[in-house]
Short mmCIF file of C-alpha atoms in Angstrom, two decimals:
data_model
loop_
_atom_site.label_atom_id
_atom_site.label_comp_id
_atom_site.label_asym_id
_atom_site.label_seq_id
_atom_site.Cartn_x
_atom_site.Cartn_y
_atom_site.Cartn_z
CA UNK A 21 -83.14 -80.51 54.21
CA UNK A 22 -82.10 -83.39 51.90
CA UNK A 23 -82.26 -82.46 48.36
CA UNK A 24 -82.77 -85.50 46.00
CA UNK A 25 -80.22 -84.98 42.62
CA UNK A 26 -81.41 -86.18 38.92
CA UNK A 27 -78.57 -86.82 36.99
CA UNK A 28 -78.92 -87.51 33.66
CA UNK A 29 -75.63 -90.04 32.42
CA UNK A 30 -74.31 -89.63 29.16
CA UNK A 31 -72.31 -92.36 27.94
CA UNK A 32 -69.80 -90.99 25.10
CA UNK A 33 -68.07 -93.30 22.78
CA UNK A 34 -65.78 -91.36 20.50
CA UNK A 35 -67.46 -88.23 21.28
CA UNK A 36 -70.96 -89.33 20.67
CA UNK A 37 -74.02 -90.26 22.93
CA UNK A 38 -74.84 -93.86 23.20
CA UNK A 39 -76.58 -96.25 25.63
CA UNK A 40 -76.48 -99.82 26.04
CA UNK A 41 -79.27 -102.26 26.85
CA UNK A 42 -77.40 -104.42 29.46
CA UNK A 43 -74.09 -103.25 28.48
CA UNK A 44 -74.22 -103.92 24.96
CA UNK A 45 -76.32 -102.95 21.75
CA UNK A 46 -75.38 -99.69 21.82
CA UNK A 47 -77.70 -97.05 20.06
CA UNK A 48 -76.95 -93.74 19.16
CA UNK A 49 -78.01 -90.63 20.61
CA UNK A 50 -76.83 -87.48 20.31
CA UNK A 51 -73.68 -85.18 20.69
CA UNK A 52 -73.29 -85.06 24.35
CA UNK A 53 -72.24 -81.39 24.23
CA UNK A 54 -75.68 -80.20 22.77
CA UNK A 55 -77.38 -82.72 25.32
CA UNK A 56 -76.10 -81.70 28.39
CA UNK A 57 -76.72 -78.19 27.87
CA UNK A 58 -80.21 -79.55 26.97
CA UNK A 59 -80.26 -81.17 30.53
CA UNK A 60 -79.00 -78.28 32.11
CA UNK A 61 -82.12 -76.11 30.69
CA UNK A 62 -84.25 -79.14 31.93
CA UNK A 63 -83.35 -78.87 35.28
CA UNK A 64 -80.93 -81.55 35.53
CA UNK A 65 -78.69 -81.16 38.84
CA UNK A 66 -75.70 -82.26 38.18
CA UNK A 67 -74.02 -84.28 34.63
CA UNK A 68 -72.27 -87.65 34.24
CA UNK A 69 -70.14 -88.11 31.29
CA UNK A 70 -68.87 -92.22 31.29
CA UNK A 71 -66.59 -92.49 28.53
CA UNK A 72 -66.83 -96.08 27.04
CA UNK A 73 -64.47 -95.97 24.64
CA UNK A 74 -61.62 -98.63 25.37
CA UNK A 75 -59.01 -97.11 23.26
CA UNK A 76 -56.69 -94.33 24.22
CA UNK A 77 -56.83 -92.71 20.70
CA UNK A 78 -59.87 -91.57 21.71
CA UNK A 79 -58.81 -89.66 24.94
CA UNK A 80 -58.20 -86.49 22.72
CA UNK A 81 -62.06 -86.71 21.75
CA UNK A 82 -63.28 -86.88 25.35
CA UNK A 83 -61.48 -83.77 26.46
CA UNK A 84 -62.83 -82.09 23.48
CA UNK A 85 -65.86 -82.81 24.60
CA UNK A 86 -65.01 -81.98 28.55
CA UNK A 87 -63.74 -78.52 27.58
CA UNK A 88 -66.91 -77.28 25.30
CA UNK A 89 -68.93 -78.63 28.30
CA UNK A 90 -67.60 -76.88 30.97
CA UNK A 91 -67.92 -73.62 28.70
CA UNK A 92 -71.56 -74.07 28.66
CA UNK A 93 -72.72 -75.62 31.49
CA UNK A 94 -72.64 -74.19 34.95
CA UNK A 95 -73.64 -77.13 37.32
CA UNK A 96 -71.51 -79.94 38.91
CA UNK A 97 -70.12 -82.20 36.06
CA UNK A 98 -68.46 -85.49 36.38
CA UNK A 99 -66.22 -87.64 33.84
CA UNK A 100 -65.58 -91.11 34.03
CA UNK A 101 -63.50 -93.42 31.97
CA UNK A 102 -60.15 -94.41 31.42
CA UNK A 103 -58.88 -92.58 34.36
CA UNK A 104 -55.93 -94.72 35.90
CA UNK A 105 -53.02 -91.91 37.52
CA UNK A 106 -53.59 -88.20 39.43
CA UNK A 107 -52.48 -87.34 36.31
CA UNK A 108 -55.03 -88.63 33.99
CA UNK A 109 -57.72 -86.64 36.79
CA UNK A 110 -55.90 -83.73 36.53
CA UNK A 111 -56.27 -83.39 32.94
CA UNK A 112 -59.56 -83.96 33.15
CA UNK A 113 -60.08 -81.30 35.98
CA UNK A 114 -58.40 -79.04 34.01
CA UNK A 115 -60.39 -78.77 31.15
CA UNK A 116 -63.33 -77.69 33.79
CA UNK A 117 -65.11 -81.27 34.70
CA UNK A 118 -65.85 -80.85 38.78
CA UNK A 119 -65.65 -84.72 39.88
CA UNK A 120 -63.82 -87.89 38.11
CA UNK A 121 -65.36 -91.09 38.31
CA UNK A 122 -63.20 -94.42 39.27
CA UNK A 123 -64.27 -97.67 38.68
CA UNK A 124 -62.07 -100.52 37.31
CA UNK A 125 -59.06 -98.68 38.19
CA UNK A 126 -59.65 -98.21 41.71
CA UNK A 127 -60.50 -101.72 41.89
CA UNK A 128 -57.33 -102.52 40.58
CA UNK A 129 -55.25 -100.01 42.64
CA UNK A 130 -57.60 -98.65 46.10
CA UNK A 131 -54.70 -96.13 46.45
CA UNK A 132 -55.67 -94.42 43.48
CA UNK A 133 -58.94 -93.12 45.49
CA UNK A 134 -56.87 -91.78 47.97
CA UNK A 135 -54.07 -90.06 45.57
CA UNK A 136 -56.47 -88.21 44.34
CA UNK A 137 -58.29 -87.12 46.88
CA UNK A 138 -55.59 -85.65 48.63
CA UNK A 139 -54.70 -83.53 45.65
CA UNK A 140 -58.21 -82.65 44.84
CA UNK A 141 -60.36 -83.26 47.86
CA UNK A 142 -62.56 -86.24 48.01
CA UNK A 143 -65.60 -84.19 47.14
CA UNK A 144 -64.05 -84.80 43.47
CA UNK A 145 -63.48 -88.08 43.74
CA UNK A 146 -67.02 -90.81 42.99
CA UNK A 147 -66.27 -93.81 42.73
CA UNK A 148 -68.84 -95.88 40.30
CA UNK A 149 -69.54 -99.13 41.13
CA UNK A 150 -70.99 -101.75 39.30
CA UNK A 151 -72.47 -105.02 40.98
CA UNK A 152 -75.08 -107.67 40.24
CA UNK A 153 -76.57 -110.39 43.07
CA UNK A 154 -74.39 -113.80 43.55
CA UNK A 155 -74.07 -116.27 45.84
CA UNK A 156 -70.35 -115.77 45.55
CA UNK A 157 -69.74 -112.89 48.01
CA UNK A 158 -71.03 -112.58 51.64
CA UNK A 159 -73.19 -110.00 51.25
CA UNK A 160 -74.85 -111.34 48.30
CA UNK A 161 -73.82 -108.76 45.95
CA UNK A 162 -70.41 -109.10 44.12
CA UNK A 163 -68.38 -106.56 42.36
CA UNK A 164 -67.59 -106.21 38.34
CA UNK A 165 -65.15 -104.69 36.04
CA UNK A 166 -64.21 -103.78 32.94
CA UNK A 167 -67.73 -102.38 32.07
CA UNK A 168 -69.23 -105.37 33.64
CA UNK A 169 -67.64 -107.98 31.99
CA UNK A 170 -65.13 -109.10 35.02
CA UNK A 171 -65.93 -110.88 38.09
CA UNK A 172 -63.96 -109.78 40.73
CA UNK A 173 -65.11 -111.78 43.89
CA UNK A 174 -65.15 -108.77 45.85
CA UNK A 175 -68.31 -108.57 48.05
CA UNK A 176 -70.09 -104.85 47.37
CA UNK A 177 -70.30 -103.86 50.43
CA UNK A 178 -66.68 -104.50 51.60
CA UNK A 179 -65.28 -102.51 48.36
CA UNK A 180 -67.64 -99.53 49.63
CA UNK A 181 -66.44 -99.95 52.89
CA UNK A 182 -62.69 -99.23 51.47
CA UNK A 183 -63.67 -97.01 49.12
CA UNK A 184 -65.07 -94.63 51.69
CA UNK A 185 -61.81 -95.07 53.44
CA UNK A 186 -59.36 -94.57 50.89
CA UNK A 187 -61.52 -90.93 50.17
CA UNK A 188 -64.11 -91.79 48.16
CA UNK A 189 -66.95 -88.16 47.94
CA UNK A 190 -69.67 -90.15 46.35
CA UNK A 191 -70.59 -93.82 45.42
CA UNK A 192 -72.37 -93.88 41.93
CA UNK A 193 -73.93 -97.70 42.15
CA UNK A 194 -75.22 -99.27 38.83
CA UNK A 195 -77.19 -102.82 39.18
CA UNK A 196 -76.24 -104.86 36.58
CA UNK A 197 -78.91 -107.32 36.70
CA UNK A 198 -81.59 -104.15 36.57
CA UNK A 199 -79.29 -101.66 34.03
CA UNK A 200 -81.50 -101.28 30.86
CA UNK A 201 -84.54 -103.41 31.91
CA UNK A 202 -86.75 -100.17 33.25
CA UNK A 203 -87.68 -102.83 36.20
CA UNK A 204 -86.45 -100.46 38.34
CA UNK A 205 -83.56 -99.49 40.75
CA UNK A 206 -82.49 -102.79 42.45
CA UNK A 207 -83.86 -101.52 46.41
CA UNK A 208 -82.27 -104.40 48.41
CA UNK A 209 -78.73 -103.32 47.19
CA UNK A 210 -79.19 -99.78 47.50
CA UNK A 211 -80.49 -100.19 50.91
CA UNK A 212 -77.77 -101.73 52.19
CA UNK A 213 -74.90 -99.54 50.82
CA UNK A 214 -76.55 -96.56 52.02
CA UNK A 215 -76.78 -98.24 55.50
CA UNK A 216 -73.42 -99.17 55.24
CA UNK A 217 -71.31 -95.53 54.67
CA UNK A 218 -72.38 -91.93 55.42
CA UNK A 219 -71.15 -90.72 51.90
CA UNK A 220 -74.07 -89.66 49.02
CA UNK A 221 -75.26 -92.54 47.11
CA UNK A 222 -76.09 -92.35 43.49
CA UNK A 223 -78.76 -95.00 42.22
CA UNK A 224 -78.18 -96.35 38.96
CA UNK A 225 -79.68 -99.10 36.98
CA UNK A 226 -82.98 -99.91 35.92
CA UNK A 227 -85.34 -96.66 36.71
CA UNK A 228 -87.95 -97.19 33.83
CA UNK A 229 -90.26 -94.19 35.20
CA UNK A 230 -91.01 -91.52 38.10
CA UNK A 231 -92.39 -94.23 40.48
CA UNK A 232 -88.54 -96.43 39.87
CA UNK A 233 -86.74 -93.09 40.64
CA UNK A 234 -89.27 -92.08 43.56
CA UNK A 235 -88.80 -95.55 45.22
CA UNK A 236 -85.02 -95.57 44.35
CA UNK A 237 -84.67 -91.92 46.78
CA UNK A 238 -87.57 -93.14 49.39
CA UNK A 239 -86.85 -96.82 50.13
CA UNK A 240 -83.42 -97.23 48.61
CA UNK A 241 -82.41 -93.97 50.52
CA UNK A 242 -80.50 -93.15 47.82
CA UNK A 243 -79.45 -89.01 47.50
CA UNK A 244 -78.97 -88.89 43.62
CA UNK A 245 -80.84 -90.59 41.04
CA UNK A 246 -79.14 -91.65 37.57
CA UNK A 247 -80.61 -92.46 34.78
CA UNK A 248 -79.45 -92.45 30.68
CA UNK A 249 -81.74 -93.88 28.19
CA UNK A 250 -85.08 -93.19 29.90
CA UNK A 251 -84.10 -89.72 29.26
CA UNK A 252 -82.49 -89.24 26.27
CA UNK A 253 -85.37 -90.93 24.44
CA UNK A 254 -87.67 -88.68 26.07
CA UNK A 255 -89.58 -91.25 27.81
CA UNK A 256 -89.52 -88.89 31.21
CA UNK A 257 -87.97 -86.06 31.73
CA UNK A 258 -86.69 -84.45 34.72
CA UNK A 259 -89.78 -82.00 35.67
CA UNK A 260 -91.85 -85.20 35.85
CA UNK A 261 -89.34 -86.62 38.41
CA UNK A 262 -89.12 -84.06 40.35
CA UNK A 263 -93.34 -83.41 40.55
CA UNK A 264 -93.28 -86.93 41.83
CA UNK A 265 -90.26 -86.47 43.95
CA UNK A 266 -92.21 -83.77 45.57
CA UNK A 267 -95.73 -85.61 45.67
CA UNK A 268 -93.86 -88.09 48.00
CA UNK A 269 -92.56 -85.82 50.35
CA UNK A 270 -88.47 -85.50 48.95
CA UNK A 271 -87.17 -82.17 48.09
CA UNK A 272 -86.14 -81.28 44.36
CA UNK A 273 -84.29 -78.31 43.15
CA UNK A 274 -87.17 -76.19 41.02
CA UNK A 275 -89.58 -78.34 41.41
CA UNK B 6 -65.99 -51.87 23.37
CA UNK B 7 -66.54 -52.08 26.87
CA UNK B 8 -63.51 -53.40 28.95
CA UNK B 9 -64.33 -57.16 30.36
CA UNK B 10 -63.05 -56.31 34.18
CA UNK B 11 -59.73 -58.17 35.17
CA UNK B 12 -60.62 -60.63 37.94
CA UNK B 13 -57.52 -63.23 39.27
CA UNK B 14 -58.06 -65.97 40.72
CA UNK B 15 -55.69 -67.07 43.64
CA UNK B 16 -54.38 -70.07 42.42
CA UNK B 17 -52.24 -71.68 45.06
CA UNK B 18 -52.30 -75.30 44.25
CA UNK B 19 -55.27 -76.51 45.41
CA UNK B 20 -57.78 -78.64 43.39
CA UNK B 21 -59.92 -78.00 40.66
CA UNK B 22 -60.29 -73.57 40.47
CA UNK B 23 -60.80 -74.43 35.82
CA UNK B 24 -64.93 -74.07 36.90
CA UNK B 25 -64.35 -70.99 38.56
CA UNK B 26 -62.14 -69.21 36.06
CA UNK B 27 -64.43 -70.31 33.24
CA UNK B 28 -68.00 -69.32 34.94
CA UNK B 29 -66.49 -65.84 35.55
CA UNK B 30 -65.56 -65.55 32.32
CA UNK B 31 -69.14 -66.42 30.83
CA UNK B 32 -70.09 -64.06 33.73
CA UNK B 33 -68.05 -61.63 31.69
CA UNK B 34 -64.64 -60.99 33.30
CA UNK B 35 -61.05 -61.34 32.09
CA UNK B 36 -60.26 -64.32 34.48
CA UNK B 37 -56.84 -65.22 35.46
CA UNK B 38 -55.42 -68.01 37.65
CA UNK B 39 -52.57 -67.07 39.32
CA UNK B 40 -50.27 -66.97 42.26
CA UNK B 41 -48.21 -64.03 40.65
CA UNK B 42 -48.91 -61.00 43.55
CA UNK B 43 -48.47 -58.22 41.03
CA UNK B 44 -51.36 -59.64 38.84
CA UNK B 45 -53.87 -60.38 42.24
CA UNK B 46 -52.73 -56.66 43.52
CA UNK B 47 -53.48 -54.74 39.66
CA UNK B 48 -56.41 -56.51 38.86
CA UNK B 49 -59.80 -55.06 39.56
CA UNK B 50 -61.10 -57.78 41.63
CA UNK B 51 -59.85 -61.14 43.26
CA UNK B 52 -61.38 -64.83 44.22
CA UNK B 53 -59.86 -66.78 46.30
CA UNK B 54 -61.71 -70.81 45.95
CA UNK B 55 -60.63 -73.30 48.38
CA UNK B 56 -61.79 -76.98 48.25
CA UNK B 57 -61.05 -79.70 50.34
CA UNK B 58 -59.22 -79.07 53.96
CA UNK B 59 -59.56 -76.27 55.56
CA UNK B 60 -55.83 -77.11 56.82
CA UNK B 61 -54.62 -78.30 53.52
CA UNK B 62 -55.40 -74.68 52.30
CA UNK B 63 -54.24 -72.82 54.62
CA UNK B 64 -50.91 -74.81 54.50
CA UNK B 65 -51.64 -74.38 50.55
CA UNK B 66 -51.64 -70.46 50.77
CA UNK B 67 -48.63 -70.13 53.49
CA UNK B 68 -46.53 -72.69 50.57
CA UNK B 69 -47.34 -70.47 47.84
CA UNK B 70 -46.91 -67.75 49.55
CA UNK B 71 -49.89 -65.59 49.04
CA UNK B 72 -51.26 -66.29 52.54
CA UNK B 73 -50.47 -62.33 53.94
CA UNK B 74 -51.50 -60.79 50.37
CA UNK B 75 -54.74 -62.81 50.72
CA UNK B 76 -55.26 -61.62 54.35
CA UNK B 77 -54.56 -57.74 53.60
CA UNK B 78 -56.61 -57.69 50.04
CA UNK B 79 -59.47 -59.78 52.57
CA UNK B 80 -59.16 -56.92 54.97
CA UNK B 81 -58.90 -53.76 52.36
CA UNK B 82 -62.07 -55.23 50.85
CA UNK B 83 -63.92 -54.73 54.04
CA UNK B 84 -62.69 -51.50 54.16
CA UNK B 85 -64.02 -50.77 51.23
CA UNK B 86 -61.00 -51.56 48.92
CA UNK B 87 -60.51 -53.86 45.60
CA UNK B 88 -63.49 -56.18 45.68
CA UNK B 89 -62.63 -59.39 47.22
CA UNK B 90 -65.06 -62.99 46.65
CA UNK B 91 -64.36 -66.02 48.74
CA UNK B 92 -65.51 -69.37 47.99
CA UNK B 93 -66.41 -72.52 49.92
CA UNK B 94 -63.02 -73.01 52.06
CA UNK B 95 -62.24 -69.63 49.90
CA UNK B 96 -65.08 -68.23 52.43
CA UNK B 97 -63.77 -70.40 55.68
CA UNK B 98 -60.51 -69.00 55.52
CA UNK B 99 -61.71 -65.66 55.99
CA UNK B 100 -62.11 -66.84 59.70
CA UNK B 101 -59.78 -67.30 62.85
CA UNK B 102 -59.31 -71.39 62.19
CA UNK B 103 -61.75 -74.80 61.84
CA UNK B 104 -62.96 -77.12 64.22
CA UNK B 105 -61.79 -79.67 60.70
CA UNK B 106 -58.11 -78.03 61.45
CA UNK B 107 -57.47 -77.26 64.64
CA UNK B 108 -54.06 -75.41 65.11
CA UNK B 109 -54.20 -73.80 61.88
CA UNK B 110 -55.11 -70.47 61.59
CA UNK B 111 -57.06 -68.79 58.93
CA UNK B 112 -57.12 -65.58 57.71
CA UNK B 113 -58.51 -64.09 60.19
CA UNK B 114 -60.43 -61.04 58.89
CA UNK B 115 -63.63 -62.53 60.38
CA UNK B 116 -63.13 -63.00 64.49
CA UNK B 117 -64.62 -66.23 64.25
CA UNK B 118 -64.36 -70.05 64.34
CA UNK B 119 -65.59 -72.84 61.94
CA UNK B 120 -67.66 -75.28 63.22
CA UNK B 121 -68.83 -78.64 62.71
CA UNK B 122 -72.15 -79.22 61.43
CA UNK B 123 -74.62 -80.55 64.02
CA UNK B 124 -77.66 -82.43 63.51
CA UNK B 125 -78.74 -85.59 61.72
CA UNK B 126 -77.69 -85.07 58.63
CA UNK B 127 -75.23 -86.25 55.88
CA UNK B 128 -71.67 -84.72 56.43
CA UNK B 129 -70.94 -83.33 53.99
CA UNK B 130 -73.83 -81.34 52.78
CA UNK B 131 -73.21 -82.22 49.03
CA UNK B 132 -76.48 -81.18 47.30
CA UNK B 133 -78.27 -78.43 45.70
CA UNK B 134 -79.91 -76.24 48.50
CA UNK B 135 -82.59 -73.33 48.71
CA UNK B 136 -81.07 -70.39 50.14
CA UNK B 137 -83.03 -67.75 52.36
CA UNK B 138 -81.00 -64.64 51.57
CA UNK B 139 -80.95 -60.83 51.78
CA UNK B 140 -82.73 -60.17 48.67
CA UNK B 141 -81.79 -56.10 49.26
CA UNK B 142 -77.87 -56.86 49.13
CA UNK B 143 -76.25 -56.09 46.08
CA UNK B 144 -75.50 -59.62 46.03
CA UNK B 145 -78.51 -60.99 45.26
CA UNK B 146 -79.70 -58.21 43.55
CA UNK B 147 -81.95 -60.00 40.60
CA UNK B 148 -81.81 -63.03 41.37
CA UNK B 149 -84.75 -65.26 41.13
CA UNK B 150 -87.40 -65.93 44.31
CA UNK B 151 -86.59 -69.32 45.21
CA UNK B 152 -82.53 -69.61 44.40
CA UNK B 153 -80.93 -72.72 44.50
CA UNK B 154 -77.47 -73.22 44.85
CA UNK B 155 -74.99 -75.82 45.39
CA UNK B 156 -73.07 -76.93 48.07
CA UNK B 157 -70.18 -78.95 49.08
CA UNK B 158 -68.58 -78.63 52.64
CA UNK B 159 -68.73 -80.50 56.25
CA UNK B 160 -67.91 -77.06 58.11
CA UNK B 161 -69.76 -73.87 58.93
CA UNK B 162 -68.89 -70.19 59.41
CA UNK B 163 -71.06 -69.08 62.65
CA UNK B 164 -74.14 -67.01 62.27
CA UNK B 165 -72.15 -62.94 62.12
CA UNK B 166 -73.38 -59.53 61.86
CA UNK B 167 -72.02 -59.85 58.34
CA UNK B 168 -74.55 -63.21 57.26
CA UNK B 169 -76.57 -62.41 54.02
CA UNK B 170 -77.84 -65.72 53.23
CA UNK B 171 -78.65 -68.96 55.22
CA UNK B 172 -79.73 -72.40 54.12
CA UNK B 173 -81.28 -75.21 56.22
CA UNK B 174 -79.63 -78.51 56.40
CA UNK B 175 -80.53 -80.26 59.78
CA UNK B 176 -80.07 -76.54 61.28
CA UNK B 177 -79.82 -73.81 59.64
CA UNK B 178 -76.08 -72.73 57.97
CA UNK B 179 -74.36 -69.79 57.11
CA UNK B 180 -74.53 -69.77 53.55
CA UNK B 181 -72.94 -66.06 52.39
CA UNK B 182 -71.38 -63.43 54.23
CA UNK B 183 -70.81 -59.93 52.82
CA UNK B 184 -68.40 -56.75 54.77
CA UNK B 185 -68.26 -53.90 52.28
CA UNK B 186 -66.35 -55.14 49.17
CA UNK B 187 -65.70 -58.28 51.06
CA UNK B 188 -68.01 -60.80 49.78
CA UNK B 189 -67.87 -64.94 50.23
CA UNK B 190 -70.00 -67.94 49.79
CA UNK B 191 -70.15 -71.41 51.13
CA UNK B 192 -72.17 -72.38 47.94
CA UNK B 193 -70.30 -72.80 44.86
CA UNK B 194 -71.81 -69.62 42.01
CA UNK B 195 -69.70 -71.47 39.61
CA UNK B 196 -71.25 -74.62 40.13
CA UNK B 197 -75.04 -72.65 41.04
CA UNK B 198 -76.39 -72.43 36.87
CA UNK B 199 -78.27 -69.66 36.46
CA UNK B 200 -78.20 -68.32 40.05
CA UNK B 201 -74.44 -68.50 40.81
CA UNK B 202 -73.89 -66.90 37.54
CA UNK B 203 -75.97 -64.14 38.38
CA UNK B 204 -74.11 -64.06 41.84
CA UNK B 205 -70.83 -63.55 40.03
CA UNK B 206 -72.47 -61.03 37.53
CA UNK B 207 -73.39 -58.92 40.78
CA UNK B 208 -69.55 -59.34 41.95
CA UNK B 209 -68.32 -58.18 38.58
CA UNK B 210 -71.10 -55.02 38.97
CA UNK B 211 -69.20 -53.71 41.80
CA UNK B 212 -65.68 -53.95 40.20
CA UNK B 213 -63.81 -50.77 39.13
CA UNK B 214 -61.87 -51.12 35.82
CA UNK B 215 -59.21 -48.95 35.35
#
C-alpha cells in the first residue's frame, strides 16, 4: 500500500514564517514553532523547515527553532538550509530534526550526499532540487541554485541520477516556473524523475488546490506532496487533501 | 512526586537516536543516551534504535562495545527481565543476520533471518502505514482503531510466533514483535505522533522503578 505524504513547508527567515511568490516578495506568516505543531494537529505527515536566511548569524536562530520543534512534534521533520559539512547535519540532527535537506551544496560538492549518508543513513539525507524548463539541458529541464537564482547547466535528470547514487533517501523537487503561481505541480517534470530513480519523490511547486495535489500524486506519481502558502493562508488544508486523495483512489494517513 | 522511570538509550554511534530520547521523554521517562554499561544495566528499561545498515550497526555495536550487553539484556527481557524496546534496525538486530548484510550476524535472540522485501513496491518503504495489530497486547493497549505509524526500512523480520502487528506494503510485513519484556518495532513510535507516543507510554507502563 502506497501512502501519499502532505507536507506542509515552512520557510523560516530569522526564525519567522515567510513565503515567497516566485522566490521573492516575501510575506510574513507566523512563528514556525506554533505552526508546525498546528500542522501536526492537522494531520500533516511529515514537516519541512527551509531556512532562507543567507547569513550565518542567523544559524543560532534556526536551531532554536529546530530544538522547540522536535520537543513538540512527534512526526518526521526535515531542515534545510545552509547545510554545507557532516558537521553542519549533525548539529542539526542533534537538536532532534529527522532528515537534512541539500540543495546548493550538494550541487557544489556531490560527495557531501554521500558523507552524510554514511554517517546517518540515506533515509536522512533529501536532497531538494530546484529546476525550471530550458532548452539548455538534454532533458529539457535544467538545474538552479542559490534559491533559484543560479543556472547551473546541469540537466535534472542527470543530477537525480547522481544524487540517488551518491545516497540520496528522498528527492524534494520544486518547479520554478510553477512555485507560487497555484497553476499547479509541473506533471511533465515530475513524471520523468519519478521514472527515472526508485527513491520517494516529493512534488513541490505550484499546487493551488486539492485537484493540483491529487494530479501531482496520480499522474506525476509523485509519493509526497509539498506545499507552503496554500496552507498557511488557509486556502486548503490538509483534511481536504486527503478527502480528495482518497476520492481518487490514493491512500492518506487519517483520512 | 512520582518517579519519571530511567530509560537509556544505547547510543553506539549510529545516526540520529535525539528523536528517540526526546519522544520518550514527552512519553514521560528519564531518557539517557549512552554507551556507558553500568547506566544501560541500572536503569529500569533500555532502547536500542538502529538506522541505516543493518551491517553498519552491527559493526556499530561490536565498536562500541555494547554488542554482548545488548544481546544478554535482549535475551533477559524475553525471559521476563528489565524491559527491553528495539527499533527499526534496533528490531532487526534482534535476529540471526540480513539478507542487506550477509556475513554479519545479529543478535541473535530471535532464530531468524531478515529478508528482502518482495513485491512491486518502492524499496524502501518510507511512508506512513496502517498497521493491523494485536489490539489485546499490552502494546497496543489504547491505542486508537485505525493506527498509523511510520516507517523507514528496505528489510523485513519473517512472520514469528512472536509477530503482534503487520502492515501491508506489496505483501504483508512484520511490523512489531513482542517475547515477554522483549518488545521491538519496525515502525518508528518516535516518529508515529500520537500513536507511537502511546506505544512508548505502554513500554514505560511495564517498567519497574526502583
Amino acid at each position: 500500500m502506497r501512502t501519499i505524504r502532505i507536507i506542509p513547508c515552512l520557510d523560516v527567515d530569522k526564525g519567522r514564517v515567510v513565503k515567497g511568490i516566485n522566490f521573492v516578495d516575501l510575506r510574513d506568516a507566523g512563528d514556525p514553532v506554533e505552526l508546525a505543531s498546528a500542522y501536526n494537529d492537522q494531520g500533516a505527515d511529515e514537516i519541512v523547515f527551509l531556512d532562507i536566511t543567507a547569513s550565518s548569524d542567523s544559524r543560532e536562530t534556526l536551531h532554536e527553532v529546530v530544538r522547540r520543534t522536535a520537543e513538540e512534534i512527534f512526526i518526521p521533520f526535515t531542515v534545510g538550509g545552509g547545510i554545507r559539512s557532516v558537521e553542519d547535519a549533525r548539529q542539526i540532527l542533534r537538536l532532534g530534526a529527522d532528515k537534512i535537506s541539500l540543495n546548493t551544496a550538494a550541487v557544489i560538492r556531490p560527495d557531501l550526499i554521500s558523507d552524510i549518508a554514511k554517517e546517518f543513513g540515506s533515509q536522512c539525507v533529501v536532497v531538494a532540487i530546484d529546476s525550471r524548463r530550458s532548452d539548455e539541458t538534454p532533458c529539457g529541464f535544467e538545474v538552479f541554485t542559490h534559491g533559484g537564482r543560479e543556472a547551473t547547466g546541469l540537466c535534472l535528470l542527470e543530477w537525480v541520477r547522481q544524487a540517488v547514487g551518491e545516497g540520496a533517501g528522498e528527492i524534494l523537487l520544486t518547479s520554478m516556473d510553477r512555485d507560487g503561481t497555484k497553476n499547479g505541480f509541473d506533471i511533465e517534470m515530475l513524471k520523468a524523475v519519478s521514472q527515472e530513480v526508485s527513491v520517494p519523490l516529493i512534488a513541490s511547486g505550484g499546487a493551488g488546490n486539492s485537484k493540483d495535489m491529487v494530479d501531482g500524486a496520480l499522474l506525476g506519481k509523485a509519493d509526497a506532496l509539498l506545499a507552503a502558502s496554500i496552507f498557511h493562508f488557509g486556502e486548503l488544508t490538509i483534511s481536504e487533501v486527503k478527502k480528495e486523495l482518497l476520492k481518487a483512489g490514493l491512500t492518506a494517513r487519517g483520512a | 512526586m512520582t518517579l519519571r522511570p530511567s530509560v537509556a538509550i544505547f547510543d553506539y554511534g549510529i545516526g540520529n537516536l535525539r528523536s528517540a530520547q526526546k519522544a520518550l521523554e514527552f512519553a514521560g521517562a528519564e531518557a539517557t543516551l549512552t554507551n556507558d554499561k553500568f547506566i544501560l544495566k541500572e536503569s529500569d528499561g533500555v532502547v536500542l534504535p538502529g538506522v541505516g545498515a543493518f551491517g553498519r550497526c552491527a559493526e556499530a555495536l561490536i565498536e562500541s562495545d555494547l554488542f554482548s550487553l545488548a544481546a544478554s539484556m535482549a535475551q533477559e527481557a524475553a525471559s521476563g527481565g528489565k524491559p527491553f524496546l528495539g527499533i527499526c534496525i534496533g528490531m532487526q538486530l534482534l535476529y540471526n543476520g540480513s539478507d542487506e548484510s550477509v556475513g554479519t550476524s545479529g543478535l541473535g535472540v530471535i532464530n531468524e533471518q531478515i529478508r528482502s522485501i518482495k513485491g512491486d513496491v518502492k524499496i524502501p518503504q518510507m511512508q506512513w502505514n496502517k498497521l493491523n495489530c494485536d489490539f489485546t497486547h499490552p502494546m497496543f493497549k489504547g491505542i486508537e482503531e485505525d493506527p498509523w505509524v511510520y516507517f523507514v526500512h528496505g528489510y523485513s523480520a519473517p512472520f514469528t510466533e512472536e509477530s503482534v502487528a503487520s502492515c501491508d506494503y506489496g505483501t504483508d510485513l512484520n511490523a512489531a514483535i513482542a517475547s515477554n519484556n522483549l518488545w521491538a518495532t519496525q515502525f518508528h513510535p518516535e516518529k508515529s505522533g500520537k500513536t507511537g507516543i502511546a506505544v512508548l507510554k505502554n513500554f514505560l507502563s511495564i517498567l519497574k522503578s526502583d
